[in-house]
Amino acid sequence: MKKDLFALKGTICYSKNQKELVFHKDSYVVCENGLCAGVFSQLPEEYKSIPVEDMGDRLIIPGFTDLHLHAPQYAYRGTGMDLELLDWLNTITFPQEARYADLDYAKKAYSIFVDDLKHSFTTRACIFATLHRPATELLMDMLEESGLATMVGKVNMDRNGAPELQEESAQASAQDTRQWLEESKGRYDHTYPILTPRFTPSCTDELMTELGKIQREYHIPVQSHLSENFGEIAWVKELCPTSRFYGDAYDMFGLFGGACPTIMAHCVHSTDEEIQTIKDQGVYIAHCPESNTDIASGIAPIRRYLDLGLHVGLGTDVAGGFSLSMFRAIADTIQVSKLRWRLMDQSQAPVTLEEAFYMATIGGGSFFGKVGSFEKGYEFDAMILDDAGIRHPQEISTRDRLERLVYLSDDRNLVGKYVQGRKVI
């Protein structure tokens, strides 16, 4: 079999660990059969004759993973930002998501979302669709064609939705989910299903029991929401009075880590017991600082989570968040951590650039496997960034160049993107 073998040359940056960035100026990163073969100041003899794309002094960084966003909500991002979570869901989200029962509308809306995601600072994403199976399959088809690597979930909800956005019964929801999973088998190369109970208030115990069975049968990961908002947490306690904490309402059905790979978005107000369970069972936290600000949920204690060794990645949470930019998510992570430190707990140091960059790359990418680095053996996800338009009169370091891109970049700075070794743009 012919090897897919090439190199990119430029100024290469990636995380050595959670605390350190490494920079290699005028160097090569080699891709071999979709995997990183290493970073070299000079190409080794076995790679001397391979194709090289010389990017000059442009920055080459690993791709970013967005651990949490809602594809159907992209159409109304920036709307209702003066509402809190539950009011926002009932007033805007549920009525708008109901429109995806119409495949013509879904095609129009998802075409915009997928095109913008393709041209954003994202190479991988974990995505909520809606409860509509045909529209979810349409979204998956479009994402597959885009070249991105994604996990997509057909949402499950059988209570507390709008009249037009709620499945008839737990059994109907489970049956539709099974049909979706069967129809997805063998259909995609880099688009994967992920089980998606919207959140506990939307799913009866009967439905959660069925989803637990489906997870064990199909061995697929799970994504949902956790401890985002005080009103939501109180509602969960009312609906699930036997649960010890919010996460326990998933755990009692086998949908909270352990043998079930799990992403929980937000974790703004997690209790000590919930945090310990997250750690013990390897649950991933999708930190969504922009959304937590917009919907007035609060500031998650990310410093504590990092110091405890939890798996933490970043999410844009469109349309609770209004921007697809993962650079924006990095900047927001740093900024809100400073507010938490200053206003709430001065024992919790702010998050650094190095830590936030790690969360955007390896932190979230590791949910997909060996993703988010240029170390040998990692899947080859790369972005090429041109910062020449961000002008400055002084000499600046490579780290300063990266930091300025975090705060000052837009999509025009992205001039190349590779996912699993495939050139996407």
CSV table of C-alpha atoms in Angstrom, one decimal:
chain,number,residue,atom,x,y,z
A,1,MET,CA,0.0,0.0,0.0
A,2,LYS,CA,1.3,3.4,-1.0
A,3,LYS,CA,2.3,5.5,2.0
A,4,ASP,CA,0.7,8.9,2.6
A,5,LEU,CA,3.9,10.7,3.5
A,6,PHE,CA,4.7,14.4,3.5
A,7,ALA,CA,6.1,17.1,5.7
A,8,LEU,CA,5.2,20.7,6.7
A,9,LYS,CA,8.0,23.2,7.3
A,10,GLY,CA,7.6,26.3,9.5
A,11,THR,CA,7.6,27.4,13.1
A,12,ILE,CA,6.1,24.5,15.0
A,13,CYS,CA,4.4,24.8,18.4
A,14,TYR,CA,2.7,22.2,20.6
A,15,SER,CA,2.3,21.2,24.2
A,16,LYS,CA,5.1,19.3,25.9
A,17,ASN,CA,2.8,18.9,28.9
A,18,GLN,CA,0.1,20.9,30.7
A,19,LYS,CA,2.6,23.5,31.9
A,20,GLU,CA,5.0,23.8,28.9
A,21,LEU,CA,4.9,24.8,25.3
A,22,VAL,CA,7.6,23.8,22.9
A,23,PHE,CA,8.6,25.8,19.8
A,24,HIS,CA,10.7,24.6,16.8
A,25,LYS,CA,11.6,27.4,14.4
A,26,ASP,CA,12.4,26.5,10.8
A,27,SER,CA,11.6,22.8,11.4
A,28,TYR,CA,9.7,20.0,9.9
A,29,VAL,CA,6.7,18.0,11.1
A,30,VAL,CA,6.3,14.7,9.2
A,31,CYS,CA,3.0,12.9,8.5
A,32,GLU,CA,3.1,9.2,7.7
A,33,ASN,CA,-0.2,7.4,7.0
A,34,GLY,CA,-2.2,9.9,8.9
A,35,LEU,CA,0.1,9.9,12.0
A,36,CYS,CA,2.9,12.2,13.2
A,37,ALA,CA,6.3,10.7,12.6
A,38,GLY,CA,8.0,13.4,14.6
A,39,VAL,CA,9.4,17.0,14.5
A,40,PHE,CA,12.8,17.5,13.1
A,41,SER,CA,15.2,20.4,12.6
A,42,GLN,CA,16.5,18.6,9.5
A,43,LEU,CA,14.7,15.8,7.7
A,44,PRO,CA,16.2,12.4,8.5
A,45,GLU,CA,17.6,10.4,5.6
A,46,GLU,CA,14.6,8.2,5.2
A,47,TYR,CA,12.4,11.3,4.7
A,48,LYS,CA,14.8,13.3,2.4
A,49,SER,CA,12.8,12.7,-0.8
A,50,ILE,CA,9.3,13.2,0.6
A,51,PRO,CA,7.1,16.1,-0.5
A,52,VAL,CA,7.5,19.2,1.7
A,53,GLU,CA,5.1,22.2,1.9
A,54,ASP,CA,7.3,25.1,3.1
A,55,MET,CA,5.2,27.5,5.1
A,56,GLY,CA,8.0,30.0,5.7
A,57,ASP,CA,7.7,31.5,9.2
A,58,ARG,CA,4.1,30.7,9.6
A,59,LEU,CA,3.0,28.9,12.8
A,60,ILE,CA,2.1,25.2,12.6
A,61,ILE,CA,0.1,24.0,15.6
A,62,PRO,CA,-2.0,20.9,16.4
A,63,GLY,CA,-5.7,21.1,15.6
A,64,PHE,CA,-8.2,22.2,18.3
A,65,THR,CA,-10.9,19.9,19.6
A,66,ASP,CA,-14.3,21.5,20.5
A,67,LEU,CA,-15.7,19.1,23.1
A,68,HIS,CA,-19.2,20.7,23.2
A,69,LEU,CA,-21.4,22.5,20.7
A,70,HIS,CA,-24.9,22.3,19.3
A,71,ALA,CA,-25.2,22.3,15.5
A,72,PRO,CA,-28.9,23.3,15.3
A,73,GLN,CA,-28.3,26.3,17.5
A,74,TYR,CA,-25.7,27.8,15.2
A,75,ALA,CA,-28.6,29.4,13.2
A,76,TYR,CA,-29.6,31.6,16.1
A,77,ARG,CA,-26.3,32.3,17.9
A,78,GLY,CA,-26.2,35.7,19.5
A,79,THR,CA,-29.9,35.6,20.3
A,80,GLY,CA,-31.5,35.7,23.8
A,81,MET,CA,-28.2,36.5,25.6
A,82,ASP,CA,-30.0,38.3,28.3
A,83,LEU,CA,-31.8,35.1,29.5
A,84,GLU,CA,-30.7,32.4,32.0
A,85,LEU,CA,-30.4,28.8,30.9
A,86,LEU,CA,-33.9,27.4,31.5
A,87,ASP,CA,-35.7,30.5,30.2
A,88,TRP,CA,-33.4,30.5,27.2
A,89,LEU,CA,-34.2,26.9,26.4
A,90,ASN,CA,-37.9,27.3,26.6
A,91,THR,CA,-38.1,30.7,24.9
A,92,ILE,CA,-35.6,30.2,22.0
A,93,THR,CA,-33.9,26.8,21.9
A,94,PHE,CA,-36.7,24.3,21.9
A,95,PRO,CA,-39.0,26.1,19.4
A,96,GLN,CA,-36.0,26.7,17.1
A,97,GLU,CA,-34.8,23.1,17.3
A,98,ALA,CA,-38.2,21.9,16.4
A,99,ARG,CA,-37.7,23.3,12.9
A,100,TYR,CA,-35.3,20.5,12.1
A,101,ALA,CA,-38.2,18.2,11.6
A,102,ASP,CA,-38.2,19.9,8.2
A,103,LEU,CA,-35.3,18.4,6.2
A,104,ASP,CA,-35.2,21.4,3.8
A,105,TYR,CA,-34.7,23.7,6.7
A,106,ALA,CA,-32.2,21.4,8.2
A,107,LYS,CA,-30.2,21.2,5.0
A,108,LYS,CA,-30.1,25.0,4.7
A,109,ALA,CA,-29.1,25.5,8.4
A,110,TYR,CA,-26.6,22.7,8.6
A,111,SER,CA,-24.9,23.7,5.3
A,112,ILE,CA,-24.0,27.1,6.9
A,113,PHE,CA,-22.9,25.4,10.2
A,114,VAL,CA,-20.7,22.8,8.5
A,115,ASP,CA,-19.0,25.3,6.1
A,116,ASP,CA,-18.2,27.7,9.0
A,117,LEU,CA,-16.9,24.9,11.2
A,118,LYS,CA,-14.7,23.6,8.4
A,119,HIS,CA,-13.1,27.1,8.1
A,120,SER,CA,-12.8,27.6,11.8
A,121,PHE,CA,-10.0,26.8,14.3
A,122,THR,CA,-11.5,23.4,14.9
A,123,THR,CA,-10.4,20.0,13.5
A,124,ARG,CA,-12.5,17.8,15.8
A,125,ALA,CA,-15.7,18.3,17.6
A,126,CYS,CA,-18.3,16.6,19.8
A,127,ILE,CA,-21.7,17.8,18.5
A,128,PHE,CA,-25.3,17.7,19.6
A,129,ALA,CA,-27.8,17.5,16.8
A,130,THR,CA,-31.6,17.4,17.5
A,131,LEU,CA,-33.9,14.5,18.3
A,132,HIS,CA,-34.8,14.2,14.6
A,133,ARG,CA,-33.1,11.1,13.2
A,134,PRO,CA,-33.2,12.1,9.4
A,135,ALA,CA,-31.8,15.5,10.2
A,136,THR,CA,-29.1,14.0,12.3
A,137,GLU,CA,-28.1,11.7,9.6
A,138,LEU,CA,-28.0,14.6,7.1
A,139,LEU,CA,-25.7,16.5,9.5
A,140,MET,CA,-23.4,13.5,9.7
A,141,ASP,CA,-23.3,13.1,5.9
A,142,MET,CA,-22.3,16.8,5.6
A,143,LEU,CA,-19.6,16.6,8.3
A,144,GLU,CA,-18.2,13.5,6.7
A,145,GLU,CA,-17.9,15.3,3.4
A,146,SER,CA,-16.2,18.3,5.2
A,147,GLY,CA,-13.2,16.2,6.2
A,148,LEU,CA,-13.4,17.1,9.9
A,149,ALA,CA,-13.4,14.3,12.5
A,150,THR,CA,-16.5,14.5,14.6
A,151,MET,CA,-18.8,12.8,17.1
A,152,VAL,CA,-22.4,13.5,16.5
A,153,GLY,CA,-25.4,12.7,18.8
A,154,LYS,CA,-29.0,12.3,18.0
A,155,VAL,CA,-30.6,14.0,21.0
A,156,ASN,CA,-32.8,12.0,23.4
A,157,MET,CA,-35.6,13.8,25.3
A,158,ASP,CA,-39.0,12.5,26.4
A,159,ARG,CA,-40.1,15.1,28.9
A,160,ASN,CA,-40.1,18.8,29.7
A,161,GLY,CA,-39.5,19.9,26.1
A,162,ALA,CA,-41.8,22.1,24.0
A,163,PRO,CA,-44.9,20.4,22.7
A,164,GLU,CA,-43.3,20.2,19.3
A,165,LEU,CA,-39.9,19.1,20.6
A,166,GLN,CA,-40.3,16.0,22.6
A,167,GLU,CA,-40.4,12.3,21.6
A,168,GLU,CA,-43.6,10.5,22.3
A,169,SER,CA,-42.2,8.0,24.8
A,170,ALA,CA,-39.1,6.5,26.2
A,171,GLN,CA,-39.6,3.4,24.0
A,172,ALA,CA,-40.0,5.5,20.9
A,173,SER,CA,-36.9,7.5,21.7
A,174,ALA,CA,-34.8,4.4,22.3
A,175,GLN,CA,-36.2,2.7,19.2
A,176,ASP,CA,-35.3,5.7,17.0
A,177,THR,CA,-31.8,5.8,18.5
A,178,ARG,CA,-31.2,2.1,17.7
A,179,GLN,CA,-32.4,2.7,14.1
A,180,TRP,CA,-30.0,5.7,13.9
A,181,LEU,CA,-27.1,3.6,15.1
A,182,GLU,CA,-27.8,0.8,12.8
A,183,GLU,CA,-28.1,3.1,9.8
A,184,SER,CA,-24.8,4.7,10.8
A,185,LYS,CA,-22.8,1.5,10.9
A,186,GLY,CA,-20.1,1.4,8.2
A,187,ARG,CA,-21.4,4.6,6.7
A,188,TYR,CA,-18.6,6.9,7.7
A,189,ASP,CA,-14.8,7.0,7.9
A,190,HIS,CA,-14.3,9.9,10.4
A,191,THR,CA,-17.8,10.7,11.7
A,192,TYR,CA,-18.8,8.8,14.8
A,193,PRO,CA,-22.1,8.4,16.8
A,194,ILE,CA,-22.2,9.5,20.5
A,195,LEU,CA,-25.2,8.8,22.7
A,196,THR,CA,-26.8,12.1,23.7
A,197,PRO,CA,-29.4,12.4,26.5
A,198,ARG,CA,-30.0,16.1,26.4
A,199,PHE,CA,-29.8,16.4,30.2
A,200,THR,CA,-31.5,14.8,33.1
A,201,PRO,CA,-34.6,17.1,33.1
A,202,SER,CA,-35.3,16.0,29.5
A,203,CYS,CA,-35.0,12.3,30.1
A,204,THR,CA,-37.3,10.1,32.2
A,205,ASP,CA,-35.8,7.2,34.2
A,206,GLU,CA,-37.3,4.8,31.7
A,207,LEU,CA,-35.5,6.5,28.8
A,208,MET,CA,-32.2,6.6,30.8
A,209,THR,CA,-32.5,2.9,31.5
A,210,GLU,CA,-33.0,2.2,27.8
A,211,LEU,CA,-30.0,4.4,26.9
A,212,GLY,CA,-27.9,2.6,29.4
A,213,LYS,CA,-28.8,-0.7,27.6
A,214,ILE,CA,-28.0,0.8,24.2
A,215,GLN,CA,-24.6,2.1,25.5
A,216,ARG,CA,-23.6,-1.3,26.7
A,217,GLU,CA,-24.8,-3.0,23.5
A,218,TYR,CA,-23.1,-0.6,21.1
A,219,HIS,CA,-20.2,0.5,23.2
A,220,ILE,CA,-20.4,4.1,22.2
A,221,PRO,CA,-19.5,7.2,24.2
A,222,VAL,CA,-21.9,9.6,25.9
A,223,GLN,CA,-22.3,13.4,26.1
A,224,SER,CA,-24.6,15.5,28.2
A,225,HIS,CA,-24.7,18.5,30.5
A,226,LEU,CA,-23.9,18.7,34.2
A,227,SER,CA,-24.2,21.2,37.0
A,228,GLU,CA,-24.4,24.2,34.7
A,229,ASN,CA,-27.0,26.4,36.5
A,230,PHE,CA,-28.5,26.6,40.0
A,231,GLY,CA,-32.0,26.4,38.7
A,232,GLU,CA,-31.2,23.3,36.7
A,233,ILE,CA,-29.4,21.6,39.6
A,234,ALA,CA,-32.5,22.2,41.9
A,235,TRP,CA,-34.7,20.8,39.2
A,236,VAL,CA,-32.7,17.6,38.9
A,237,LYS,CA,-32.9,17.1,42.7
A,238,GLU,CA,-36.7,17.5,42.4
A,239,LEU,CA,-37.0,15.1,39.5
A,240,CYS,CA,-34.5,12.5,40.9
A,241,PRO,CA,-34.8,12.7,44.7
A,242,THR,CA,-32.8,9.5,45.2
A,243,SER,CA,-29.8,10.9,43.4
A,244,ARG,CA,-26.9,11.9,45.7
A,245,PHE,CA,-25.8,14.6,43.3
A,246,TYR,CA,-26.5,15.7,39.7
A,247,GLY,CA,-24.0,13.3,38.2
A,248,ASP,CA,-25.4,10.4,40.1
A,249,ALA,CA,-28.6,10.8,38.0
A,250,TYR,CA,-26.5,9.6,35.1
A,251,ASP,CA,-24.3,7.2,37.0
A,252,MET,CA,-27.2,5.2,38.3
A,253,PHE,CA,-27.9,4.2,34.7
A,254,GLY,CA,-24.3,3.5,33.7
A,255,LEU,CA,-23.9,6.7,31.8
A,256,PHE,CA,-21.1,8.5,33.8
A,257,GLY,CA,-17.7,7.3,32.9
A,258,GLY,CA,-15.9,4.1,33.9
A,259,ALA,CA,-16.6,1.7,31.0
A,260,CYS,CA,-18.7,4.3,29.3
A,261,PRO,CA,-16.5,7.2,27.9
A,262,THR,CA,-18.3,10.3,28.9
A,263,ILE,CA,-18.2,14.1,28.3
A,264,MET,CA,-20.1,16.4,30.7
A,265,ALA,CA,-20.3,20.0,29.7
A,266,HIS,CA,-19.9,22.9,32.2
A,267,CYS,CA,-19.5,21.4,35.8
A,268,VAL,CA,-19.8,25.0,37.0
A,269,HIS,CA,-21.3,24.1,40.4
A,270,SER,CA,-20.2,20.5,41.0
A,271,THR,CA,-20.1,19.3,44.6
A,272,ASP,CA,-17.1,17.7,46.2
A,273,GLU,CA,-18.7,14.3,45.9
A,274,GLU,CA,-19.5,14.9,42.2
A,275,ILE,CA,-16.0,16.0,41.5
A,276,GLN,CA,-14.5,12.9,43.2
A,277,THR,CA,-16.8,10.7,41.1
A,278,ILE,CA,-15.7,12.6,37.9
A,279,LYS,CA,-12.1,11.9,38.8
A,280,ASP,CA,-12.6,8.3,39.9
A,281,GLN,CA,-14.6,7.4,36.7
A,282,GLY,CA,-12.5,9.4,34.2
A,283,VAL,CA,-15.3,11.7,33.0
A,284,TYR,CA,-14.2,14.5,30.7
A,285,ILE,CA,-15.3,18.0,31.5
A,286,ALA,CA,-16.1,20.3,28.6
A,287,HIS,CA,-15.3,23.8,29.9
A,288,CYS,CA,-17.5,26.4,28.1
A,289,PRO,CA,-16.5,29.8,29.5
A,290,GLU,CA,-18.3,32.0,26.9
A,291,SER,CA,-21.6,30.2,27.4
A,292,ASN,CA,-21.3,30.2,31.2
A,293,THR,CA,-20.9,34.0,31.0
A,294,ASP,CA,-23.6,34.6,28.4
A,295,ILE,CA,-26.3,32.6,30.2
A,296,ALA,CA,-25.1,33.8,33.6
A,297,SER,CA,-24.3,30.3,34.9
A,298,GLY,CA,-21.1,31.2,36.7
A,299,ILE,CA,-17.4,30.5,36.5
A,300,ALA,CA,-16.2,26.8,36.7
A,301,PRO,CA,-13.3,26.1,39.1
A,302,ILE,CA,-11.0,25.0,36.3
A,303,ARG,CA,-7.8,25.6,38.4
A,304,ARG,CA,-9.1,23.0,40.9
A,305,TYR,CA,-10.0,20.6,38.2
A,306,LEU,CA,-6.6,20.8,36.6
A,307,ASP,CA,-4.8,20.5,39.9
A,308,LEU,CA,-6.8,17.4,40.7
A,309,GLY,CA,-5.8,15.8,37.4
A,310,LEU,CA,-9.2,15.7,35.8
A,311,HIS,CA,-9.7,15.5,32.1
A,312,VAL,CA,-10.6,19.0,31.0
A,313,GLY,CA,-11.1,20.2,27.4
A,314,LEU,CA,-12.8,23.3,26.0
A,315,GLY,CA,-16.1,23.8,24.3
A,316,THR,CA,-17.7,26.7,22.4
A,317,ASP,CA,-21.2,25.6,23.4
A,318,VAL,CA,-22.8,27.4,20.4
A,319,ALA,CA,-25.3,28.9,20.8
A,320,GLY,CA,-25.0,29.5,24.5
A,321,GLY,CA,-21.7,30.7,23.3
A,322,PHE,CA,-21.8,32.9,20.2
A,323,SER,CA,-18.4,32.1,18.6
A,324,LEU,CA,-17.0,29.0,17.0
A,325,SER,CA,-13.5,30.2,17.6
A,326,MET,CA,-11.4,27.9,19.8
A,327,PHE,CA,-8.9,30.8,20.1
A,328,ARG,CA,-11.8,32.7,21.7
A,329,ALA,CA,-12.4,29.8,24.0
A,330,ILE,CA,-8.8,29.8,25.1
A,331,ALA,CA,-8.9,33.6,25.8
A,332,ASP,CA,-12.2,33.3,27.7
A,333,THR,CA,-10.8,30.5,29.8
A,334,ILE,CA,-7.9,32.6,30.9
A,335,GLN,CA,-10.0,35.7,31.4
A,336,VAL,CA,-12.8,34.1,33.5
A,337,SER,CA,-10.2,32.3,35.6
A,338,LYS,CA,-8.8,35.7,36.5
A,339,LEU,CA,-12.2,36.9,37.6
A,340,ARG,CA,-12.8,33.8,39.7
A,341,TRP,CA,-9.3,34.3,41.4
A,342,ARG,CA,-9.9,38.0,42.0
A,343,LEU,CA,-13.6,37.9,43.1
A,344,MET,CA,-14.2,34.4,44.5
A,345,ASP,CA,-11.1,32.5,45.6
A,346,GLN,CA,-7.6,33.8,45.6
A,347,SER,CA,-6.2,30.4,46.5
A,348,GLN,CA,-7.2,29.3,42.9
A,349,ALA,CA,-4.5,30.8,40.6
A,350,PRO,CA,-5.7,31.9,37.1
A,351,VAL,CA,-5.3,29.5,34.2
A,352,THR,CA,-2.2,30.2,32.0
A,353,LEU,CA,-1.8,30.4,28.3
A,354,GLU,CA,0.1,27.1,28.4
A,355,GLU,CA,-2.7,25.3,30.3
A,356,ALA,CA,-5.6,26.7,28.1
A,357,PHE,CA,-3.7,25.7,24.9
A,358,TYR,CA,-3.2,22.2,26.4
A,359,MET,CA,-7.0,22.0,27.1
A,360,ALA,CA,-7.8,23.0,23.5
A,361,THR,CA,-5.4,20.4,22.0
A,362,ILE,CA,-4.5,17.3,24.1
A,363,GLY,CA,-7.0,18.0,26.9
A,364,GLY,CA,-10.0,17.6,24.6
A,365,GLY,CA,-8.3,15.8,21.8
A,366,SER,CA,-7.5,12.8,24.0
A,367,PHE,CA,-11.2,11.9,24.1
A,368,PHE,CA,-10.6,10.9,20.4
A,369,GLY,CA,-7.4,8.9,21.3
A,370,LYS,CA,-3.9,10.1,20.6
A,371,VAL,CA,-4.9,13.5,19.3
A,372,GLY,CA,-3.6,17.1,20.0
A,373,SER,CA,0.1,16.9,19.7
A,374,PHE,CA,3.0,16.5,17.2
A,375,GLU,CA,4.7,13.8,19.3
A,376,LYS,CA,5.4,10.6,17.4
A,377,GLY,CA,2.3,8.4,17.0
A,378,TYR,CA,-0.3,11.1,17.4
A,379,GLU,CA,-2.9,11.5,14.7
A,380,PHE,CA,-1.9,14.2,12.3
A,381,ASP,CA,-4.2,17.1,13.0
A,382,ALA,CA,-2.5,20.4,12.1
A,383,MET,CA,-3.4,24.1,11.5
A,384,ILE,CA,-1.2,26.6,9.6
A,385,LEU,CA,-1.5,30.2,10.9
A,386,ASP,CA,-0.4,33.3,9.2
A,387,ASP,CA,0.0,36.2,11.6
A,388,ALA,CA,1.8,38.6,9.2
A,389,GLY,CA,-1.3,40.8,9.3
A,390,ILE,CA,-1.1,41.3,13.0
A,391,ARG,CA,1.5,44.1,12.8
A,392,HIS,CA,4.0,45.1,15.4
A,393,PRO,CA,7.1,47.4,15.4
A,394,GLN,CA,9.2,45.4,17.9
A,395,GLU,CA,10.8,42.0,17.8
A,396,ILE,CA,8.6,39.4,19.6
A,397,SER,CA,9.0,35.8,20.7
A,398,THR,CA,7.2,32.9,19.2
A,399,ARG,CA,5.2,32.5,22.3
A,400,ASP,CA,4.2,36.1,22.0
A,401,ARG,CA,3.1,35.5,18.4
A,402,LEU,CA,0.9,32.6,19.6
A,403,GLU,CA,-0.6,34.6,22.5
A,404,ARG,CA,-1.4,37.5,20.1
A,405,LEU,CA,-3.2,35.0,17.8
A,406,VAL,CA,-5.3,33.8,20.8
A,407,TYR,CA,-6.6,37.3,21.4
A,408,LEU,CA,-6.4,39.0,17.9
A,409,SER,CA,-7.0,36.3,15.3
A,410,ASP,CA,-9.9,35.6,13.0
A,411,ASP,CA,-10.6,33.0,10.4
A,412,ARG,CA,-8.4,34.9,7.9
A,413,ASN,CA,-5.3,33.8,9.9
A,414,LEU,CA,-6.0,30.2,9.1
A,415,VAL,CA,-4.4,29.3,5.8
A,416,GLY,CA,-4.2,25.5,6.1
A,417,LYS,CA,-5.8,22.6,8.0
A,418,TYR,CA,-5.1,18.9,8.1
A,419,VAL,CA,-7.2,16.2,9.9
A,420,GLN,CA,-5.9,12.7,10.3
A,421,GLY,CA,-3.4,13.6,7.6
A,422,ARG,CA,-6.1,14.8,5.1
A,423,LYS,CA,-5.8,18.3,3.8
A,424,VAL,CA,-9.1,20.0,4.6
A,425,ILE,CA,-8.4,23.5,3.6
